[in-house]
XYZ file of C-alpha atoms in Angstrom:
780
model
C 62.539 120.516 126.443
C 63.280 116.777 126.779
C 65.701 115.162 124.363
C 64.350 113.088 121.479
C 66.009 109.655 121.234
C 65.490 107.689 118.016
C 66.449 104.027 118.043
C 67.575 102.677 114.683
C 67.600 98.883 115.011
C 69.675 97.208 112.295
C 71.140 93.919 111.206
C 74.920 94.051 110.918
C 76.387 94.205 107.421
C 73.245 94.688 105.346
C 72.945 97.073 102.380
C 69.204 97.599 102.967
C 69.794 98.495 106.613
C 72.674 100.768 105.577
C 70.478 102.655 103.070
C 67.728 102.977 105.649
C 70.127 104.351 108.266
C 71.482 106.900 105.785
C 67.954 108.053 104.919
C 66.929 108.196 108.578
C 69.966 110.294 109.551
C 69.284 112.702 106.709
C 65.713 113.087 107.929
C 66.563 113.351 111.634
C 69.610 115.617 111.402
C 70.708 114.498 114.909
C 73.070 116.522 117.084
C 74.553 113.316 118.584
C 75.058 109.823 117.141
C 75.486 106.822 119.446
C 76.625 103.528 117.901
C 76.885 100.043 119.361
C 80.621 99.467 119.705
C 83.533 99.467 122.194
C 83.887 102.860 123.977
C 87.687 102.418 124.075
C 87.670 103.271 120.343
C 86.142 106.764 120.790
C 89.535 108.575 120.486
C 90.219 107.072 117.045
C 86.753 107.342 115.500
C 87.784 110.576 113.771
C 90.138 108.599 111.531
C 87.093 107.145 109.757
C 86.424 110.492 108.092
C 89.618 110.430 106.002
C 89.818 109.273 102.397
C 92.665 106.943 103.299
C 90.319 104.848 105.448
C 88.854 102.348 102.966
C 86.495 99.604 104.180
C 86.339 96.763 104.904
C 88.151 97.621 108.113
C 87.860 96.481 111.700
C 88.452 97.792 115.156
C 90.968 95.585 116.944
C 90.889 95.674 120.725
C 93.258 93.642 122.868
C 94.370 93.485 126.473
C 97.429 95.688 126.884
C 99.346 93.058 128.861
C 98.159 90.076 126.806
C 97.544 90.802 123.099
C 96.284 87.241 122.594
C 93.082 88.307 124.348
C 91.613 90.242 121.455
C 88.368 90.941 119.630
C 87.409 92.499 116.302
C 84.537 94.774 115.275
C 84.468 94.589 111.450
C 82.785 97.143 109.201
C 82.090 97.047 105.480
C 80.933 99.959 103.366
C 77.433 98.455 103.509
C 77.456 98.116 107.328
C 74.820 100.367 108.951
C 77.224 101.241 111.768
C 79.832 102.350 109.240
C 77.286 104.558 107.475
C 76.473 106.205 110.817
C 80.170 106.655 111.649
C 80.912 108.290 108.287
C 77.852 110.521 108.577
C 78.838 111.806 112.026
C 82.559 112.237 111.349
C 81.888 113.874 107.986
C 79.556 116.548 109.466
C 81.343 116.960 112.779
C 78.404 115.567 114.775
C 79.416 114.201 118.209
C 79.882 110.446 117.926
C 80.186 107.903 120.724
C 80.374 104.123 121.049
C 78.028 102.925 123.788
C 78.463 99.154 124.127
C 79.935 97.559 127.239
C 83.715 98.245 127.239
C 85.825 95.426 125.818
C 87.995 95.489 128.951
C 85.230 93.745 130.880
C 85.007 90.941 128.325
C 88.794 90.468 128.452
C 88.613 90.252 132.234
C 86.057 87.433 131.893
C 88.344 85.467 129.530
C 91.596 86.092 131.404
C 91.596 82.624 132.974
C 90.194 80.739 129.981
C 92.140 78.642 127.503
C 92.427 79.676 123.854
C 93.668 82.741 122.075
C 90.708 84.914 123.011
C 90.235 86.005 119.430
C 86.644 86.951 118.697
C 84.437 89.148 116.591
C 82.720 91.764 118.688
C 80.052 92.909 116.294
C 78.222 89.631 116.385
C 78.423 88.868 120.103
C 74.816 89.788 120.877
C 73.620 86.635 119.106
C 75.668 84.280 121.266
C 73.087 83.764 124.010
C 69.919 83.711 121.885
C 68.125 80.365 121.835
C 67.215 81.003 118.191
C 68.127 83.509 115.510
C 65.482 86.290 115.752
C 65.515 86.701 111.963
C 64.658 83.007 111.578
C 61.770 83.391 114.023
C 60.395 86.372 112.108
C 60.711 84.532 108.791
C 58.918 81.532 110.237
C 56.116 83.766 111.509
C 55.793 85.207 107.989
C 55.525 81.711 106.507
C 59.018 81.482 104.999
C 61.407 78.589 105.528
C 64.513 80.504 104.405
C 65.288 83.420 106.755
C 68.035 84.819 104.516
C 65.756 85.020 101.472
C 62.964 86.522 103.558
C 65.248 89.187 105.033
C 66.679 89.921 101.601
C 63.173 90.466 100.160
C 61.899 92.559 103.053
C 64.959 94.649 103.910
C 68.062 94.301 101.773
C 66.353 94.839 98.402
C 64.220 97.633 99.774
C 64.972 101.192 98.630
C 63.361 104.229 100.344
C 60.929 106.000 98.026
C 60.472 109.722 97.535
C 58.430 111.283 100.321
C 58.468 108.079 102.372
C 59.003 108.320 106.100
C 62.574 107.066 106.565
C 61.799 106.016 110.146
C 58.899 103.706 109.257
C 61.067 100.586 108.647
C 62.720 101.001 112.053
C 59.351 101.296 113.782
C 58.266 98.038 112.132
C 61.472 96.260 113.161
C 61.121 97.554 116.733
C 57.537 96.256 116.922
C 58.604 92.826 115.671
C 61.522 92.592 118.097
C 59.329 93.694 120.998
C 57.000 90.790 120.264
C 59.942 88.377 120.086
C 61.340 89.523 123.430
C 58.091 89.258 125.345
C 59.085 85.749 126.393
C 62.583 86.841 127.433
C 65.542 85.543 125.461
C 68.301 87.825 126.734
C 70.983 86.384 128.974
C 72.845 88.138 131.777
C 75.602 89.335 129.499
C 73.150 91.006 127.084
C 71.258 92.555 130.004
C 74.495 94.110 131.265
C 75.332 95.416 127.817
C 71.907 96.990 127.489
C 72.187 98.503 130.970
C 75.464 100.134 129.971
C 73.939 101.432 126.695
C 71.072 103.004 128.630
C 73.559 104.756 130.892
C 75.307 106.230 127.848
C 71.975 107.451 126.444
C 71.259 109.164 129.769
C 74.741 110.728 129.655
C 74.035 112.124 126.173
C 70.834 113.665 127.451
C 72.658 115.249 130.391
C 75.181 116.693 127.942
C 72.360 118.749 126.427
C 71.839 116.921 123.130
C 68.254 117.258 121.867
C 68.173 114.930 118.839
C 69.980 111.685 119.614
C 70.218 108.870 117.064
C 71.126 105.421 118.417
C 72.291 102.787 115.905
C 72.296 99.347 117.481
C 71.387 95.722 116.843
C 67.640 95.345 116.344
C 67.483 92.817 119.182
C 68.427 95.535 121.709
C 65.829 98.104 120.638
C 63.011 96.982 123.020
C 65.382 97.015 126.004
C 66.688 100.513 125.166
C 63.206 101.900 124.513
C 61.832 100.846 127.911
C 64.110 102.787 130.268
C 64.173 101.280 133.793
C 65.507 103.180 136.791
C 69.129 104.188 137.123
C 69.383 102.038 140.255
C 68.241 98.992 138.271
C 71.018 99.422 135.719
C 73.644 100.110 138.372
C 72.698 96.908 140.137
C 73.134 94.934 136.908
C 76.586 96.420 136.329
C 77.754 95.971 139.914
C 78.712 92.343 139.289
C 81.166 93.111 136.484
C 84.802 92.064 136.985
C 87.592 94.618 137.157
C 88.120 96.124 133.726
C 91.332 95.213 131.926
C 93.410 97.984 130.374
C 92.732 97.779 126.642
C 94.378 99.115 123.496
C 92.390 99.716 120.305
C 93.340 100.399 116.695
C 92.012 100.146 113.158
C 93.170 97.236 111.006
C 92.385 96.262 107.390
C 89.724 93.587 106.966
C 88.584 91.409 104.060
C 85.291 90.322 102.550
C 86.393 86.724 102.896
C 86.803 87.200 106.642
C 83.352 88.781 106.805
C 81.707 85.693 105.342
C 80.297 82.869 107.399
C 82.718 80.472 105.674
C 85.483 81.748 107.971
C 83.556 81.230 111.165
C 82.422 84.804 111.845
C 79.067 84.151 113.447
C 77.334 87.458 112.605
C 78.864 87.519 109.137
C 77.155 87.166 105.800
C 77.332 84.569 103.083
C 77.727 87.063 100.244
C 79.697 90.231 101.094
C 80.652 90.807 97.447
C 77.008 90.624 96.368
C 75.937 92.955 99.197
C 78.580 95.505 98.235
C 77.249 95.474 94.675
C 73.705 96.048 95.969
C 74.918 98.930 98.117
C 76.777 100.623 95.248
C 74.033 100.187 92.625
C 71.180 102.685 92.572
C 69.065 100.991 89.920
C 68.590 97.387 88.888
C 71.613 95.440 90.184
C 71.233 92.461 87.825
C 72.752 93.738 84.535
C 75.878 95.121 86.177
C 76.506 92.075 88.347
C 75.951 89.580 85.546
C 78.262 91.619 83.306
C 80.973 91.279 85.935
C 80.313 87.538 86.097
C 80.691 87.310 82.309
C 83.969 89.270 82.439
C 85.303 86.901 85.106
C 84.373 83.775 83.161
C 85.822 85.163 79.908
C 89.083 85.889 81.728
C 89.155 82.192 82.659
C 88.655 81.156 78.990
C 84.954 80.341 79.238
C 82.997 81.246 76.071
C 80.585 83.871 77.430
C 79.152 86.667 75.267
C 76.876 89.667 75.763
C 73.994 87.475 74.599
C 74.592 85.243 77.612
C 74.302 88.278 79.890
C 70.989 89.312 78.329
C 69.539 85.826 78.637
C 70.781 85.462 82.218
C 69.065 88.723 83.220
C 65.802 87.529 81.669
C 66.036 84.127 83.348
C 66.810 85.593 86.801
C 63.800 87.908 86.586
C 61.560 85.078 85.393
C 62.689 82.874 88.266
C 61.885 85.657 90.759
C 58.341 85.906 89.385
C 57.844 82.133 89.484
C 59.071 81.992 93.081
C 56.938 84.912 94.209
C 59.811 87.227 95.056
C 59.611 91.000 94.528
C 63.072 91.102 92.933
C 65.606 88.574 91.780
C 67.909 87.723 94.652
C 71.260 86.008 94.831
C 69.671 82.551 94.512
C 67.933 83.424 91.232
C 71.022 85.195 89.930
C 73.301 82.217 90.578
C 70.749 79.830 89.083
C 70.761 81.970 85.931
C 74.558 82.046 85.814
C 74.737 78.267 86.166
C 72.144 77.593 83.480
C 73.150 80.215 80.896
C 76.864 80.961 81.391
C 78.136 77.707 82.919
C 76.183 75.170 80.850
C 74.718 73.706 84.029
C 78.145 73.022 85.604
C 78.960 73.895 89.200
C 82.706 74.105 88.471
C 82.750 77.562 86.800
C 79.935 78.634 89.114
C 82.224 78.003 92.085
C 84.620 80.551 90.591
C 81.832 83.153 90.453
C 80.827 82.396 94.020
C 84.407 82.720 95.259
C 85.444 85.842 93.318
C 82.180 87.802 93.145
C 79.738 86.530 95.758
C 82.421 86.592 98.479
C 85.357 88.442 96.943
C 88.882 89.304 98.083
C 88.470 93.004 98.884
C 91.093 94.224 101.375
C 90.574 97.469 103.271
C 93.097 100.191 104.071
C 93.735 102.209 107.227
C 95.622 105.511 107.532
C 99.173 105.647 108.824
C 97.942 107.805 111.693
C 96.075 104.834 113.183
C 97.621 103.622 116.449
C 100.064 100.772 115.947
C 102.860 99.107 117.850
C 106.364 99.976 116.581
C 106.731 96.447 115.212
C 103.683 96.949 112.981
C 105.062 100.236 111.666
C 108.431 98.659 110.896
C 106.690 95.851 109.017
C 104.658 98.375 106.997
C 107.909 100.201 106.129
C 109.547 96.970 104.971
C 106.502 96.054 102.891
C 106.765 99.371 101.052
C 110.544 99.200 100.658
C 110.527 95.626 99.350
C 107.388 96.164 97.245
C 105.501 93.347 98.986
C 101.886 94.453 99.197
C 99.760 92.461 101.660
C 97.098 90.782 99.574
C 94.344 88.435 100.817
C 94.348 86.578 97.498
C 96.882 83.699 97.509
C 99.749 84.182 95.059
C 103.076 82.509 94.329
C 106.387 84.325 94.651
C 109.700 83.028 93.244
C 112.836 84.596 94.692
C 116.376 84.615 93.287
C 118.601 84.944 96.363
C 121.456 86.305 94.231
C 119.444 89.520 93.887
C 119.613 91.925 96.813
C 115.893 92.759 96.900
C 114.845 89.110 96.652
C 117.260 88.126 99.414
C 115.786 90.867 101.634
C 112.281 89.606 100.877
C 113.342 86.091 101.843
C 114.784 87.290 105.148
C 111.580 89.183 105.961
C 109.318 86.195 105.257
C 111.511 83.844 107.307
C 111.609 86.314 110.209
C 107.840 86.668 110.179
C 107.407 82.883 110.209
C 109.660 82.745 113.253
C 107.348 85.299 114.905
C 104.271 83.222 114.067
C 103.105 85.423 111.185
C 102.770 82.958 108.325
C 102.198 85.546 105.623
C 104.330 83.377 103.348
C 104.796 79.612 103.464
C 107.398 77.687 101.434
C 105.959 76.203 98.263
C 107.054 74.078 95.349
C 108.335 76.262 92.544
C 106.939 76.121 89.034
C 110.511 76.758 87.867
C 112.661 73.627 87.909
C 115.848 74.295 89.858
C 118.093 72.277 92.155
C 120.210 75.212 93.333
C 119.997 76.843 96.742
C 119.743 80.335 95.241
C 116.021 79.967 94.489
C 113.103 80.032 96.904
C 109.377 79.779 96.244
C 106.667 81.102 98.542
C 102.890 81.092 98.722
C 101.717 84.485 100.038
C 98.318 85.166 101.602
C 97.690 88.002 104.055
C 95.149 87.444 106.831
C 93.622 90.184 109.035
C 94.331 88.085 112.135
C 98.048 88.730 111.646
C 97.478 92.077 113.381
C 96.949 90.190 116.646
C 100.060 88.044 116.154
C 102.129 91.122 115.393
C 100.890 92.722 118.604
C 101.839 89.543 120.489
C 105.307 89.497 118.890
C 105.931 93.109 119.909
C 107.148 91.834 123.291
C 110.320 90.583 121.578
C 111.381 93.844 119.940
C 110.348 97.056 118.202
C 111.510 96.044 114.696
C 111.022 92.829 112.752
C 114.720 91.971 112.993
C 115.029 92.720 116.721
C 111.817 90.842 117.484
C 112.984 87.817 115.478
C 116.336 87.818 117.288
C 114.628 87.971 120.672
C 112.171 85.227 119.740
C 114.982 82.971 118.440
C 117.030 83.307 121.618
C 113.971 82.753 123.803
C 112.954 79.691 121.819
C 116.468 78.236 122.028
C 116.573 78.573 125.804
C 113.210 76.826 126.113
C 113.965 74.063 123.570
C 113.876 70.505 124.869
C 115.004 68.514 121.810
C 118.090 68.649 119.624
C 116.127 68.592 116.346
C 114.208 71.696 117.443
C 117.490 73.534 118.005
C 119.007 72.527 114.684
C 115.846 73.635 112.913
C 116.103 76.938 114.761
C 119.714 77.341 113.626
C 118.600 76.801 110.050
C 115.876 79.406 110.487
C 118.363 81.908 111.944
C 120.632 81.487 108.943
C 117.951 81.792 106.283
C 116.425 84.738 108.177
C 119.776 86.524 108.439
C 119.731 86.618 112.257
C 123.496 86.607 112.803
C 123.042 88.301 116.169
C 121.009 85.380 117.494
C 123.320 82.623 116.229
C 125.967 82.703 119.008
C 123.379 82.245 121.759
C 121.537 79.551 119.814
C 124.781 77.759 118.949
C 125.851 77.679 122.607
C 122.600 75.995 123.573
C 122.918 73.638 120.594
C 126.472 72.614 121.482
C 125.491 71.911 125.089
C 122.441 69.895 124.049
C 124.366 67.921 121.418
C 127.080 67.015 123.926
C 124.529 65.593 126.346
C 122.257 63.797 123.856
C 123.260 60.164 123.313
C 120.242 59.069 121.261
C 121.502 58.309 117.753
C 118.009 58.847 116.309
C 117.986 62.386 117.765
C 121.445 63.066 116.364
C 120.451 61.702 112.956
C 117.303 63.819 112.929
C 119.285 66.945 113.783
C 122.144 66.651 111.281
C 120.231 67.294 107.998
C 118.920 70.649 109.237
C 122.442 71.731 110.163
C 123.781 70.795 106.744
C 120.926 72.632 105.028
C 121.819 75.637 107.129
C 125.405 75.416 105.891
C 124.206 75.358 102.275
C 121.948 78.371 102.836
C 124.860 80.078 104.538
C 126.947 79.563 101.402
C 124.475 81.293 99.101
C 123.862 84.111 101.608
C 127.526 84.636 102.451
C 127.057 83.763 106.148
C 129.993 82.888 108.419
C 129.236 79.365 109.613
C 132.566 78.038 110.914
C 131.173 77.092 114.336
C 128.158 75.496 112.699
C 130.410 73.307 110.520
C 132.291 72.072 113.576
C 129.063 71.102 115.374
C 127.759 69.355 112.249
C 130.991 67.388 111.784
C 130.925 66.384 115.432
C 127.369 65.126 115.135
C 128.253 63.173 111.999
C 131.196 61.465 113.708
C 129.048 60.473 116.669
C 126.436 59.053 114.295
C 129.108 57.001 112.510
C 130.198 55.472 115.799
C 126.780 54.883 117.339
C 124.636 53.901 114.354
C 125.426 50.126 114.065
C 124.628 49.381 117.738
C 121.536 51.601 117.565
C 120.186 49.638 114.581
C 120.598 46.242 116.230
C 117.430 44.474 117.323
C 114.952 47.038 115.963
C 111.389 45.976 115.234
C 109.655 46.727 111.917
C 108.429 50.205 112.946
C 111.788 51.158 114.413
C 113.626 49.911 111.322
C 111.346 51.939 109.029
C 111.965 55.097 111.064
C 115.714 54.482 111.127
C 115.780 53.946 107.349
C 114.453 57.486 106.927
C 117.246 58.773 109.175
C 119.758 56.680 107.234
C 118.797 58.262 103.916
C 118.789 61.798 105.347
C 122.183 61.392 107.022
C 123.637 59.880 103.842
C 122.544 62.921 101.831
C 123.755 65.310 104.525
C 127.206 63.741 104.756
C 127.512 63.875 100.979
C 127.117 67.664 101.223
C 129.218 68.033 104.361
C 132.302 66.036 103.306
C 135.273 68.287 102.527
C 138.942 68.020 101.699
C 140.004 69.851 104.845
C 138.538 71.110 108.076
C 136.566 69.131 110.660
C 134.659 67.196 107.977
C 137.772 65.877 106.205
C 137.515 62.153 105.486
C 133.925 62.041 106.756
C 132.630 60.244 103.645
C 135.133 57.405 104.166
C 134.110 57.024 107.817
C 130.452 56.970 106.805
C 131.148 54.293 104.164
C 132.794 52.166 106.842
C 129.676 52.577 108.992
C 127.472 51.417 106.117
C 129.686 48.383 105.587
C 129.391 47.547 109.283
C 125.599 47.782 109.000
C 125.537 45.534 105.931
C 127.594 42.832 107.707
C 125.472 42.648 110.887
C 123.243 39.742 109.934
C 121.061 38.129 112.606
C 122.696 34.925 113.817
C 120.583 33.949 116.805
C 117.268 35.613 115.928
C 116.140 39.100 114.855
C 117.299 40.699 118.119
C 120.938 39.777 117.448
C 121.471 41.663 114.210
C 120.470 44.601 112.033
C 117.082 44.211 110.277
C 117.215 43.257 106.611
C 115.581 46.584 105.646
C 118.589 48.525 106.950
C 121.225 46.067 105.689
C 119.735 46.179 102.186
C 119.572 49.947 102.299
C 123.222 50.179 103.356
C 124.276 47.980 100.425
C 122.284 50.119 97.991
C 123.821 53.376 99.287
C 127.316 51.894 98.937
C 126.482 50.714 95.424
C 125.131 54.123 94.376
C 128.275 55.820 95.717
C 130.567 53.508 93.729
C 132.051 51.998 96.895
C 130.596 48.589 96.035
C 130.487 47.021 92.569
C 127.476 45.250 91.123
C 129.140 41.834 91.395
C 129.558 42.228 95.164
C 125.986 43.548 95.463
C 124.779 40.482 93.572
C 126.785 38.197 95.860
C 125.221 39.791 98.936
C 121.751 39.496 97.401
C 122.387 35.824 96.688
C 123.387 35.220 100.308
C 120.318 36.988 101.619
C 118.021 35.036 99.300
C 119.536 31.692 100.281
C 117.444 29.061 102.017
C 119.327 29.652 105.283
C 117.809 33.137 105.633
C 114.213 33.763 106.679
C 111.861 34.997 103.930
C 110.726 37.957 106.091
C 114.312 39.175 106.537
C 115.001 38.682 102.824
C 111.888 40.659 101.910
C 113.020 43.556 104.112
C 116.487 43.432 102.524
C 114.934 43.646 99.042
C 112.758 46.602 100.083
C 115.752 48.510 101.431
C 117.866 47.641 98.394
C 115.288 48.667 95.769
C 113.951 51.791 97.499
C 114.831 54.857 95.485
C 114.913 53.214 92.055
C 114.845 49.772 90.499
C 116.620 50.518 87.223
C 119.614 48.483 88.421
C 117.477 45.349 87.922
C 117.439 46.246 84.237
C 121.133 47.076 84.031
C 122.227 43.926 85.832
C 120.133 40.881 84.753
C 121.976 38.745 87.303
C 120.232 40.629 90.150
C 116.858 40.200 88.484
C 117.548 36.504 87.939
C 118.480 36.005 91.606
C 115.313 37.737 92.727
C 113.131 35.781 90.302
C 114.683 32.496 91.350
C 114.133 33.235 95.039
C 110.485 34.132 94.511
C 109.819 30.750 92.865
C 111.224 28.902 95.893
C 109.398 30.728 98.685
C 107.123 28.209 100.449
C 103.416 28.693 99.863
C 102.661 29.146 103.554
C 105.235 31.962 103.795
C 104.499 33.585 100.434
C 101.168 34.927 101.674
C 102.969 36.754 104.497
C 105.713 38.301 102.373
C 103.479 39.221 99.425
C 102.216 42.572 100.885
C 105.793 43.650 101.599
C 106.920 42.753 98.089
C 103.962 44.552 96.517
C 104.723 47.648 98.570
C 108.359 47.529 97.455
C 107.629 47.158 93.755
C 104.858 49.767 93.927
C 107.531 52.377 94.687
C 109.446 51.614 91.480
C 109.036 53.724 88.379
C 106.197 52.650 86.098
C 108.597 52.052 83.195
C 110.839 49.889 85.366
C 107.914 47.777 86.570
C 106.708 47.276 82.992
C 110.134 46.283 81.663
C 110.822 43.918 84.571
C 107.471 42.269 84.002
C 108.090 41.840 80.294
C 111.526 40.296 80.875
C 110.195 37.843 83.460
C 107.307 36.927 81.155
C 109.731 36.320 78.245
C 111.191 33.232 79.866
C 113.694 31.955 82.451
C 116.344 34.449 83.582
C 120.002 33.428 83.820
C 121.044 34.358 87.340
C 124.666 33.704 86.500
C 124.920 36.120 83.597
C 126.470 39.510 84.159
C 126.119 40.816 80.617
C 123.359 43.159 79.500
C 120.409 41.657 77.646
C 121.179 43.701 74.522
C 123.621 41.786 72.274
C 126.655 43.431 70.684
C 125.185 42.808 67.231
C 122.283 45.077 68.082
C 124.457 47.946 69.305
C 125.509 50.725 66.920
C 128.901 51.493 68.448
C 129.569 54.467 66.170
C 126.462 56.235 67.480
C 127.279 55.187 71.024
C 130.827 56.575 70.760
C 129.419 59.921 69.618
C 127.440 60.272 72.859
C 130.188 59.111 75.199
C 131.926 62.498 75.733
C 128.728 64.079 77.022
C 127.848 61.069 79.191
C 131.351 60.978 80.660
C 131.124 64.707 81.432
C 127.743 64.313 83.159
C 129.011 61.403 85.268
C 132.330 63.076 86.083
C 134.287 60.120 84.707
C 137.815 60.248 83.269
C 137.915 60.065 79.487
C 138.843 56.708 77.932
C 139.282 56.367 74.175
C 136.520 54.495 72.348
C 136.984 51.897 69.696
C 137.550 54.595 67.106
C 140.162 56.233 69.320
C 138.453 59.609 69.087
C 136.009 59.419 71.990
C 136.264 58.432 75.634
C 134.787 55.169 76.870
C 132.933 54.761 80.163
C 134.783 52.321 82.428
C 133.147 48.886 82.678
C 132.441 49.244 86.423
C 130.238 52.265 85.720
C 128.147 50.637 83.003
C 126.020 48.671 85.447
C 125.377 51.545 87.850
C 121.957 53.116 88.271
C 122.684 56.635 87.136
């Protein structure tokens, strides 16, 4: 007796197709089930029968020698293929995947650029000139293929006594008509030839009732069996198959959607899951969930809204000639009834319910590289559950568990697994003991973990290997100093000696002051992180001090003759180095006296005025910035700063250079213009003398400078200038002594002196300290 082969043509990820497949399998009771999928996964199909395998999940296949060449075959609980897999594994029916092995596809992409990441379940659509569903909808007189398919298939429920195979016969007839004019490319023809060979093999194995679940597009080609020689000839041109490894990985509804670029995906996986799980009318339950979601976000939605939304959705379906209310009618009802016509709360419903953040689970018995297993162990130990929904995580590095979490996230970032990215904390803190992260797990991390397995079998060993390899391949000093910082925050003490040797060699050979200045801040940050983590960083401190000394020596010549773009870039380095040296300076050790040497460098910068043109001196932007840094550090008093400003604003200096000096001087805060009216008077007087033909050129620079000042400072400066002429020679504050309540001021002086770290000086009453006069004019 010849074997009976039943072809069940489906559309991937559709609840209607899934229900139809389940009904057809119950009617057929096949003794073999063949499913479109990679044959390399046959040994692990049995894992799908366990309760600990929770969809959405995906098969991940990758080349054994190059994990970057990978592809996914995702399955949701409403995927017809998944229904067939669970049916066969649950009843012990022989189950086989019959698509062309993935190893052939990886051989084709071996010499191509890119990461090779793809989604296998939707590959049959790649070579079609047009979507076959769109062509069928057009033939039926519908302009929206998704709505047509939803009405005809997804909302359809098999009735009692109905032939469960009738829908598949209708789909096969439609696809046969579509393929009469061709439409399949060489790759699809080879896939179909391989599927036919597997069907023949199942017949030879003695199976009598064979069910084949495949994409509807392939049904005509599998129904019309050509000769064996024909199929062998098609497959003869395949490249040599690449050795492939396959495993199960968790997947997400968000990754299933078309919004993430998965070509055969669906717009509404959350909605489709609800349709698949609901036996009766899906509207009341889904709209109740929408109301719960909106109420949780403080939107006033009641049960009356749900009732009215159900009525409206059904009425819209009738008006539009649809058999049942679909997603379009349901969302229209939600917008009109629950969202008061606004798309803002509706977007929340679309994101949380229509798409959703469901994350699947796979059993521990699924094949995995040792690195993946070590990561799973750490996730359990540190109570860090991978979640596709973004969430913020604040860590206190003084706590052992939080410090371990920080090390894990930094190590994964080094390996290219950006599960967590640094974020701005909602908790205000300036200490180095606090870190904030933004966590979001992506299914694609499984591929990156497989790639990183070449560096080691545990997360720590892999991170150490990757750090050393990166250091040896580094070409720039800043890259190495950033790597040192990463090693420290990731707790990779084993990698530090090798990285430090490369860093020391590179630093000794690099003579570019800009490179040295760009590298120093990362080293100093690494020292600070080392302090809070208890890391030994003696060698790191020596390298940092050496870099700082070389910057002090080479900075003035390096700043000479810079153009506007070069000066702007160097100003950024100047600020970063200034902050780094402030943290690095110490009473003993290699950094002893560093702050004094840096102050001398700033003074040298401030004195290098152009004498024979811009190329002979330091640009005004950098000279003004140097004066401001000296002033803020208390190494220059306000009188001297005013004198230097007066010289710069003199007629002998060019307006462009003076404008740059002002920008550098005021960057970072303009409150000193309020504390020292003499500076404001000098600036106001200079502005009134700038020639008209030059004023137009310097105006954009001045506007940019004052735009960076605090809003309150700009308002107060404007009001003082508008009040009348300013006395450039006065050094006293605008507020007169008669207006000052000295008793109240004396009461606040102890706290102010403590905050500023100033020695106590008795006030007028003799009971409170006074702030020294030289500190009164400083921008604190």
